[in-house]
CSV table of C-alpha atoms and ligand atoms in Angstrom, one decimal:
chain,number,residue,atom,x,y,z
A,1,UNK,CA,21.6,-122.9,63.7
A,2,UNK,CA,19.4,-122.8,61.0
A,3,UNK,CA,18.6,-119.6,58.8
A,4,UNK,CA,15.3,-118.4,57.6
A,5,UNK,CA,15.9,-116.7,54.0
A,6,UNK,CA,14.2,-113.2,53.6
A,7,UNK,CA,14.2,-111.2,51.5
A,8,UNK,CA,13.6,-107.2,50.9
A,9,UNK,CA,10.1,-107.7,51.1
A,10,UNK,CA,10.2,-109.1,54.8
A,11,UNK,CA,10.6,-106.6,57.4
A,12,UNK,CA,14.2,-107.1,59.2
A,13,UNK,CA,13.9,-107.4,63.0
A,14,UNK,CA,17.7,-106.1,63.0
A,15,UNK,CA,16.6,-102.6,62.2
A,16,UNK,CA,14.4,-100.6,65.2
A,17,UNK,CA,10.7,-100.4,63.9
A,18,UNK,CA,9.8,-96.7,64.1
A,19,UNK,CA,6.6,-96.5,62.2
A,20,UNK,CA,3.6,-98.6,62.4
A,21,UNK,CA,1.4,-99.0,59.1
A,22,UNK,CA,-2.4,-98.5,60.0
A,23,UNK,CA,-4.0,-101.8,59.2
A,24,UNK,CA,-6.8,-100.0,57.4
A,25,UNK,CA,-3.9,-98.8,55.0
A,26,UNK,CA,-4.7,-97.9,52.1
A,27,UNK,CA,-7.0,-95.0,53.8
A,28,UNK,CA,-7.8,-93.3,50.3
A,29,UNK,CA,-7.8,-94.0,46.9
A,30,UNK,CA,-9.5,-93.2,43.5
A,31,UNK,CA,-12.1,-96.1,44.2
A,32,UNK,CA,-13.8,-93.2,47.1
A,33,UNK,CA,-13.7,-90.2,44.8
A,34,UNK,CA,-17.0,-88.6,44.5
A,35,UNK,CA,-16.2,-87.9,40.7
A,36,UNK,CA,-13.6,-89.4,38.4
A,37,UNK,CA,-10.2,-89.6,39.0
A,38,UNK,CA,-7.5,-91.7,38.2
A,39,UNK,CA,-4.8,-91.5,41.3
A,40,UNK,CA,-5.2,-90.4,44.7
A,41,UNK,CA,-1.9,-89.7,46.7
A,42,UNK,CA,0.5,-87.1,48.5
A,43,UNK,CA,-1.8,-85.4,51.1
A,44,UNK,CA,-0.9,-82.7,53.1
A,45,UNK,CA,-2.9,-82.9,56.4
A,46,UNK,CA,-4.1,-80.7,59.2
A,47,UNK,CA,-6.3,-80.7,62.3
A,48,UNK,CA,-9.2,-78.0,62.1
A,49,UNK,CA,-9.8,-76.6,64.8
A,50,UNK,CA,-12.9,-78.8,66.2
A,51,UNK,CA,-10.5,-82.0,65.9
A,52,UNK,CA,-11.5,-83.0,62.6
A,53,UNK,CA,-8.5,-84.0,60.6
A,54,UNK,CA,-8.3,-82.4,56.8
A,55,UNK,CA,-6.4,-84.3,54.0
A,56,UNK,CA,-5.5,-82.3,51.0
A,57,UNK,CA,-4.9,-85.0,48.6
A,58,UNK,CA,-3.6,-85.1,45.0
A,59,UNK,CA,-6.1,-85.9,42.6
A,60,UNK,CA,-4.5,-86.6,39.4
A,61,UNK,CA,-7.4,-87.0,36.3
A,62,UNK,CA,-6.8,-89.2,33.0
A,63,UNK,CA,-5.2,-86.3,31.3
A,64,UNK,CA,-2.2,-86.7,33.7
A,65,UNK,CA,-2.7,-83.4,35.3
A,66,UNK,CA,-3.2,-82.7,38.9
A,67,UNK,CA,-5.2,-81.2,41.2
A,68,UNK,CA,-6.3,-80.6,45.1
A,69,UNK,CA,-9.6,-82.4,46.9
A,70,UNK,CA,-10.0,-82.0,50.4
A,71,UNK,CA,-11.3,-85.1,52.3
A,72,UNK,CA,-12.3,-84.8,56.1
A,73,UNK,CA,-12.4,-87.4,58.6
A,74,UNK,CA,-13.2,-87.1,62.7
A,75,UNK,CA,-11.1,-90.2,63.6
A,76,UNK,CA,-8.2,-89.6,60.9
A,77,UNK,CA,-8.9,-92.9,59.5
A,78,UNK,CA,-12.4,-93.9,58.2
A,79,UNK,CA,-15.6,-92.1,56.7
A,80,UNK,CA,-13.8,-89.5,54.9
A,81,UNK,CA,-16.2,-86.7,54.2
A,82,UNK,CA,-14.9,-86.0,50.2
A,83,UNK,CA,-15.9,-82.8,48.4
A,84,UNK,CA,-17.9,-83.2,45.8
A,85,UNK,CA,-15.9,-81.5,43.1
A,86,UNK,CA,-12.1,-80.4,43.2
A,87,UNK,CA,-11.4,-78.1,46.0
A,88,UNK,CA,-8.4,-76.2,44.9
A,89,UNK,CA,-7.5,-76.6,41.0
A,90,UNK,CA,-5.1,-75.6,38.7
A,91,UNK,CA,-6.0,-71.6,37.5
A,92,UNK,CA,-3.5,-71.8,34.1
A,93,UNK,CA,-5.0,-68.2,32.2
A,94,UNK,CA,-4.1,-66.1,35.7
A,95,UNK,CA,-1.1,-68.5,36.6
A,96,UNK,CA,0.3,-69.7,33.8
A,97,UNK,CA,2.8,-72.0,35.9
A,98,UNK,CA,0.2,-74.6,36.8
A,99,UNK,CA,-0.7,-75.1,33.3
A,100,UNK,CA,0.3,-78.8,33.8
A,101,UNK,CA,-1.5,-79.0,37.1
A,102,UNK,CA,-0.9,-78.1,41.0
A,103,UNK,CA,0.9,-81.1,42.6
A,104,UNK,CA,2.1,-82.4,46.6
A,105,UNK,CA,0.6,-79.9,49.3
A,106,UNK,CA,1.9,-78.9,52.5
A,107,UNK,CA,-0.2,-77.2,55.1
A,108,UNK,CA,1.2,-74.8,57.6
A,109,UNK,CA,-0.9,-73.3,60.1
A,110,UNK,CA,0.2,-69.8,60.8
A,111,UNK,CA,-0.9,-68.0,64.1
A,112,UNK,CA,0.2,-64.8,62.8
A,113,UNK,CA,-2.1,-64.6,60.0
A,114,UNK,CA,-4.8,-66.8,61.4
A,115,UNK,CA,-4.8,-68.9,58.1
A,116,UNK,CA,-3.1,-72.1,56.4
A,117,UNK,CA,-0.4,-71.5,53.9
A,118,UNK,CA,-0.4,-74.3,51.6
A,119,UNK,CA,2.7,-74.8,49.4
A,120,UNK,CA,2.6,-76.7,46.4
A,121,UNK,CA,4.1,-78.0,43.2
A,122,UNK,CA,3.0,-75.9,40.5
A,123,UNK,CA,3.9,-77.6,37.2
A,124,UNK,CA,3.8,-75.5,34.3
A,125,UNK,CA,6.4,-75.1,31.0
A,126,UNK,CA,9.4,-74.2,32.9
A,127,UNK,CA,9.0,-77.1,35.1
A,128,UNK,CA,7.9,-77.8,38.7
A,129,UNK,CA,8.0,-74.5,41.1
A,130,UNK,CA,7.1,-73.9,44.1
A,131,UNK,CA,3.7,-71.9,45.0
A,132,UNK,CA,1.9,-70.2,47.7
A,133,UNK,CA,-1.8,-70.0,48.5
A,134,UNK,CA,-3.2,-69.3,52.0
A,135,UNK,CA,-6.9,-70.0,53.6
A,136,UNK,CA,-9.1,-69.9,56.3
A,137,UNK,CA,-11.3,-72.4,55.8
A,138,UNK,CA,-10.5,-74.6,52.7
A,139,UNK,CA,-13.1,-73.6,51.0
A,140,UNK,CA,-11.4,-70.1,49.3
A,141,UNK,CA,-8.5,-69.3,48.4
A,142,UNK,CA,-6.0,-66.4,48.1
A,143,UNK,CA,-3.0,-67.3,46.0
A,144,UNK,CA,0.6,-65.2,46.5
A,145,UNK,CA,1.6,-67.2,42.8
A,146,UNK,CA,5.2,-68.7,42.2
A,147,UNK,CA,7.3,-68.3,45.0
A,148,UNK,CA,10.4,-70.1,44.1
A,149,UNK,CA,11.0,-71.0,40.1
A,150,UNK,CA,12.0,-73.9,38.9
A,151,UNK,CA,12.6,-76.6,39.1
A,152,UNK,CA,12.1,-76.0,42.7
A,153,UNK,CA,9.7,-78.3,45.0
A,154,UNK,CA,9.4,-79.8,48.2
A,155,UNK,CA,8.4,-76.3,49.9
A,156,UNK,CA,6.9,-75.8,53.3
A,157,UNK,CA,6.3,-72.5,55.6
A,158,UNK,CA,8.0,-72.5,58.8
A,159,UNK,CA,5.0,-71.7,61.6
A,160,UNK,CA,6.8,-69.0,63.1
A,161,UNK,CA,8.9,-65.9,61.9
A,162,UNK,CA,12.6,-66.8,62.0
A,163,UNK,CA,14.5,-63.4,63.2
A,164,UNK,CA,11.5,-61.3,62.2
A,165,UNK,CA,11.1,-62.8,58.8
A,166,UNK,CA,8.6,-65.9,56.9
A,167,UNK,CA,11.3,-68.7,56.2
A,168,UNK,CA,10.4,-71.8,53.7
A,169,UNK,CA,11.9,-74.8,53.4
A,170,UNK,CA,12.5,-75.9,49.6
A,171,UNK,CA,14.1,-78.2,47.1
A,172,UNK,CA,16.0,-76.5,44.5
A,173,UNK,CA,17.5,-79.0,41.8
A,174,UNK,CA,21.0,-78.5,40.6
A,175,UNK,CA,23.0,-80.6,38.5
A,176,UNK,CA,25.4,-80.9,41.6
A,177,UNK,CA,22.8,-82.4,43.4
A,178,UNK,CA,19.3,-81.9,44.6
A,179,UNK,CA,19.6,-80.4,48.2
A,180,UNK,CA,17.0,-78.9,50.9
A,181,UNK,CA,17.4,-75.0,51.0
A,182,UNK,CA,16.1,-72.6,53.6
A,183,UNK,CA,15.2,-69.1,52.0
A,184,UNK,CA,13.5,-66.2,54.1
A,185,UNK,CA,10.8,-63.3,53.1
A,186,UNK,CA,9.3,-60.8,54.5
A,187,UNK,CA,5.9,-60.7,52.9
A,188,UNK,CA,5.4,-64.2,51.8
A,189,UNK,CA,5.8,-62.9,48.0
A,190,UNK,CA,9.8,-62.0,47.8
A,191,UNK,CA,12.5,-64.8,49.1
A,192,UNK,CA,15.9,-64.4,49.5
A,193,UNK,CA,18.8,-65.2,52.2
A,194,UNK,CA,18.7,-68.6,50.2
A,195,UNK,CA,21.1,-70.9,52.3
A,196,UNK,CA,21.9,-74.6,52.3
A,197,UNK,CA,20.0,-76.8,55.2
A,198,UNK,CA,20.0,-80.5,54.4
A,199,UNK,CA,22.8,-81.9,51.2
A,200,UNK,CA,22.3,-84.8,49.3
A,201,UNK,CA,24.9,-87.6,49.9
A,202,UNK,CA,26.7,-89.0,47.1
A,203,UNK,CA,27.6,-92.7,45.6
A,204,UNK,CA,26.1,-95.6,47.5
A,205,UNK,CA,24.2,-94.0,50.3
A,206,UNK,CA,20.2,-94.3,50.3
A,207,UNK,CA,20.1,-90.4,49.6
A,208,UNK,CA,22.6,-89.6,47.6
A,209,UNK,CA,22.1,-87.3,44.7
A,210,UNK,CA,18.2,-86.1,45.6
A,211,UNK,CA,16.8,-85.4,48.7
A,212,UNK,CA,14.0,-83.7,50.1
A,213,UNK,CA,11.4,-82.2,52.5
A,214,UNK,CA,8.5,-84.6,52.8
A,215,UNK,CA,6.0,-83.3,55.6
A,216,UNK,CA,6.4,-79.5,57.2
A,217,UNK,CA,9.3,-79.5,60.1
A,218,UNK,CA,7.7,-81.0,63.2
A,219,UNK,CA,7.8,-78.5,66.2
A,220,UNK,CA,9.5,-80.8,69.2
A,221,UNK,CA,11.0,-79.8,72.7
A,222,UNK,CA,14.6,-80.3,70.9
A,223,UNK,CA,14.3,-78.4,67.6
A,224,UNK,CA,12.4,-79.3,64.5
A,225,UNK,CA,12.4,-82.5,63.5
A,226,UNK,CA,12.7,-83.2,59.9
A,227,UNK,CA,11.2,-86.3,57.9
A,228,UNK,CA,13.0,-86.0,54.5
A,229,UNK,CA,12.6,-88.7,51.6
A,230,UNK,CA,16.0,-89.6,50.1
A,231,UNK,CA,15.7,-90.9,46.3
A,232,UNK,CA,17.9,-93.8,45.3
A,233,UNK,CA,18.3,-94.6,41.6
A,234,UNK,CA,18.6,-98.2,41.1
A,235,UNK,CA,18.1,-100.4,37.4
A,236,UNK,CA,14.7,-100.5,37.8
A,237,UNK,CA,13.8,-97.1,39.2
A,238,UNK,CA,13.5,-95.3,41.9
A,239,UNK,CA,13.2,-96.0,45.5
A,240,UNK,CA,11.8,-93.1,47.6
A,241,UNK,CA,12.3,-93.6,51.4
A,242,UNK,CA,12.5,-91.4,54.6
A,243,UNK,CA,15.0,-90.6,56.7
A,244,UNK,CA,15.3,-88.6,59.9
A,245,UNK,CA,17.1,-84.9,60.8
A,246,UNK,CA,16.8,-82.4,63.8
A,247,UNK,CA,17.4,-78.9,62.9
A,248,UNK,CA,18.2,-76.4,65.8
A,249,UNK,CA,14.9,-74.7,66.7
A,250,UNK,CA,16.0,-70.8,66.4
A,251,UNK,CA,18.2,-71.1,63.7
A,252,UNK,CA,16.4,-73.7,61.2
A,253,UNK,CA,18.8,-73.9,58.7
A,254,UNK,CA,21.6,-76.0,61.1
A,255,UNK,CA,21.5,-79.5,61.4
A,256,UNK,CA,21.6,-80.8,64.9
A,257,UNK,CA,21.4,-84.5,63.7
A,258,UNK,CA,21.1,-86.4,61.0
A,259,UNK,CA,20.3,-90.4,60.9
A,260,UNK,CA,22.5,-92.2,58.5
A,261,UNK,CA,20.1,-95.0,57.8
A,262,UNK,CA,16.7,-94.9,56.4
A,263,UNK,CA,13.3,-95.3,59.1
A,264,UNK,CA,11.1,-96.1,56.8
A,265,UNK,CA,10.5,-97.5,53.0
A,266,UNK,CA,8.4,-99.6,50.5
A,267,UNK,CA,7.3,-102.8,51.7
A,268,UNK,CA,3.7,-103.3,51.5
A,269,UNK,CA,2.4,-104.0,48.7
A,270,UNK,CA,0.6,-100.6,48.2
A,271,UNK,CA,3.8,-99.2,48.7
A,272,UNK,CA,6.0,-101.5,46.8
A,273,UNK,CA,3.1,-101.4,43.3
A,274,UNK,CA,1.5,-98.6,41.9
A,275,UNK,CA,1.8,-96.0,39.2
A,276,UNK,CA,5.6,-95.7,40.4
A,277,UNK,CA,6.3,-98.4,42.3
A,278,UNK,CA,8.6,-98.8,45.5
A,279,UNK,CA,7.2,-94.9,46.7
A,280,UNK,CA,6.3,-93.9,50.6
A,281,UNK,CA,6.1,-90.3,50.0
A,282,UNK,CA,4.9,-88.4,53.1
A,283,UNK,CA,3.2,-85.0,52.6
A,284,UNK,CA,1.4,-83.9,55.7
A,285,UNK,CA,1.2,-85.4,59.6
A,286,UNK,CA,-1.2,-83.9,62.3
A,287,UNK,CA,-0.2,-84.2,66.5
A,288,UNK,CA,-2.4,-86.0,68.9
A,289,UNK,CA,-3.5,-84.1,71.6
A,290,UNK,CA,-0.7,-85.4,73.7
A,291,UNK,CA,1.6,-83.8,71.6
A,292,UNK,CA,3.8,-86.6,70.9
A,293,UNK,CA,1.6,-89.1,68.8
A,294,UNK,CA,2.5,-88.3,65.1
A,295,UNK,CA,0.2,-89.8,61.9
A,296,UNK,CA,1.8,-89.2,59.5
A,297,UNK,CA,-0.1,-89.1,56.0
A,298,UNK,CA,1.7,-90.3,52.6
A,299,UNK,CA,1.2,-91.4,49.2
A,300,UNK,CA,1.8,-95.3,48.3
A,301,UNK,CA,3.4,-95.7,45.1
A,302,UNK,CA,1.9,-92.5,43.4
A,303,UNK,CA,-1.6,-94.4,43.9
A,304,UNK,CA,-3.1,-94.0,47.4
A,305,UNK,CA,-2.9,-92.5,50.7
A,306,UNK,CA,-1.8,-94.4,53.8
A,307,UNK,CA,-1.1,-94.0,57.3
A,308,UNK,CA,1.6,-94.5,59.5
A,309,UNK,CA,1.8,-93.6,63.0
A,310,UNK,CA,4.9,-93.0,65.6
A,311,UNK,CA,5.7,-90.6,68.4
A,312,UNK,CA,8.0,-87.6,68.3
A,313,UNK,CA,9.8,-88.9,71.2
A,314,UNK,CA,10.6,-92.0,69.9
A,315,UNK,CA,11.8,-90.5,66.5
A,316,UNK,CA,14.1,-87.8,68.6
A,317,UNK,CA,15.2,-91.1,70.9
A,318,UNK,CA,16.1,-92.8,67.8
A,319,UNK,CA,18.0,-89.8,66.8
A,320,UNK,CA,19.7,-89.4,69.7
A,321,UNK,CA,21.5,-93.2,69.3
A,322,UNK,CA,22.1,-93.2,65.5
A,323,UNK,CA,22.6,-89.3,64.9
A,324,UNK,CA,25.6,-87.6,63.7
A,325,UNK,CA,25.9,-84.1,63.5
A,326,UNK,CA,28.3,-83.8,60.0
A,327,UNK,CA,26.9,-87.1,58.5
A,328,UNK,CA,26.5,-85.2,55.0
A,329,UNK,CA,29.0,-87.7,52.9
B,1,BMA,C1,8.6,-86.9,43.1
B,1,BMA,C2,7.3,-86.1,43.2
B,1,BMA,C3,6.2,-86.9,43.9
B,1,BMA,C4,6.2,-88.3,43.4
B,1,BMA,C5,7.5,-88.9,43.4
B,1,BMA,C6,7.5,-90.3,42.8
B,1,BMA,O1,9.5,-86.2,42.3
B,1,BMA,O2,6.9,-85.7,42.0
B,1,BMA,O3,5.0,-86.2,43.6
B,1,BMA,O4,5.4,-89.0,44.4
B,1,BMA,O5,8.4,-88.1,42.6
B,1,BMA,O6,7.0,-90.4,41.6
């Protein structure tokens, strides 16, 4: 028998394919921008309500600071629809926190309030926190300021009121570990109840020491489903890749399942090179109207935005064969 060599560049037909790259990929990058900018990446998405999909990308500008530009597409995919100037930036003399720019949305839609809460990095002196700004429209904003201090990131709203109160999902860093946290509030502007969701593994595994949220929790027929990018320190860097976890749908903060390996990673080239190379880093995904399709929208080595595309079922199938429920060392 003879034996092909590949290497980490090939894909292996050992592991089960669960994401499919769009072959337009990249979608975005700085080359569309309507005005300068030097990266495009880490979009949160949405679906408005006439179909149209909305990108909130990461605009960061030769200074090094960040900021928000929303780009809107019918089809998801092509003839983006940019604004002409940024849509959400960085407001450093009322909010001193994002004096180093507002970084990494997530967009929850909230039927309660009729509006999208977007939380973001806000990257000011004291580090990266975690803010809050809702809209109806993506066009004006009302901002509820720094929600969790740092260094804190990661963040997205839950939809829906958990036992009568807001609940986020965050990224507190600790020495001990970076870890995904669930805190609750009852207005949006005080958090508390912090407790522990999602822990960091340690040594050799793919996520040990840094883990985190990478799009809002997906609603499914099971629970929410939780894409979470797992940071593995190696000799030349960093490698950010995804990894899968079910939490139980009316109490968000325990873990169902949790996949041991890794569903998806750098490999293409977009992917692989960039301004930090070997990053898929997943900020937003939008539903097809058959409620299982999932696109899910992410940056490409800190340089672009790309599109993968899989279906909730076949993430909770692959769950259900290679889930454990304590899988946390
Ligand atoms: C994380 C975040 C992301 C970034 C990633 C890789 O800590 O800051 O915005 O894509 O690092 O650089």
């Amino acid at each position: 028998m003879t034996h092909r060599a590949t290497g980490p560049m090939s894909v292996s037909t050992h592991y089960d394919v669960l994401f499919d790259r769009h072959p337009a990929n990249p979608i975005l990058s700085a080359a569309d921008w309507p005005y300068p900018a030097h990266s495009v990446f880490n979009a949160g998405a949405t679906r408005l309500t006439d179909g149209t999909t909305l990108l909130l990308c990461r605009v960061e500008d030769r200074r090094g600071h960040s900021h928000l530009c929303a780009a809107r597409s019918v089809d998801g995919v092509t003839d983006w629809t940019i604004d002409p100037r940024p849509t959400f930036e960085a407001d450093p003399v009322r909010y001193p926190e994002e004096l180093w720019g507002v970084e990494d949305p997530r967009i929850t839609w909230v039927p309660e309030l009729a509006q999208w809460a977007i939380a973001y990095t806000a990257f000011g002196r004291a580090g990266p926190g975690v803010a809050l700004a809702l809209t109806r429209d993506f066009r004006t904003f009302e901002r509820c300021g720094l929600v969790m201090p740092p260094d804190d990131k990661d963040a997205a709203l839950l939809p829906y009121r958990v036992h009568g109160k807001f609940a986020m999902i965050h990224r507190p860093m600790h020495d001990s570990g970076s870890h995904v946290w669930i805190s609750y509030s009852p207005d949006l502007r005080n958090w508390g109840g912090r407790t522990l969701v999602l822990a960091a593994r340690r040594g050799g595994w793919w996520d040990a020491n840094k883990v985190g949220l990478s799009p809002p929790l997906i609603e499914s027929p099971r629970g929410w489903l939780m894409i979470y990018h797992g940071v593995r320190h190696t000799a030349s860097g960093s490698l950010y890749r995804l990894g899968l976890a079910l939490l139980d749908r009316e109490n968000p903060a325990t873990v169902l399942l949790r996949g041991d390996a890794w569903v998806f990673g750098p490999e293409a080239p977009y992917e692989r090179f960039g301004d930090v190379d070997n990053v898929t880093f997943p900020c937003g995904v939008t539903v097809g109207t058959d409620g299982d399709l999932l696109n899910v929208y992410y940056g490409g080595a800190d340089s672009c935005v790309a599109l993968a595309t899989t279906r909730i079922s076949r993430l909770l199938a692959w769950l259900d064969a290679h889930g454990r429920i304590d899988s946390s060392n």
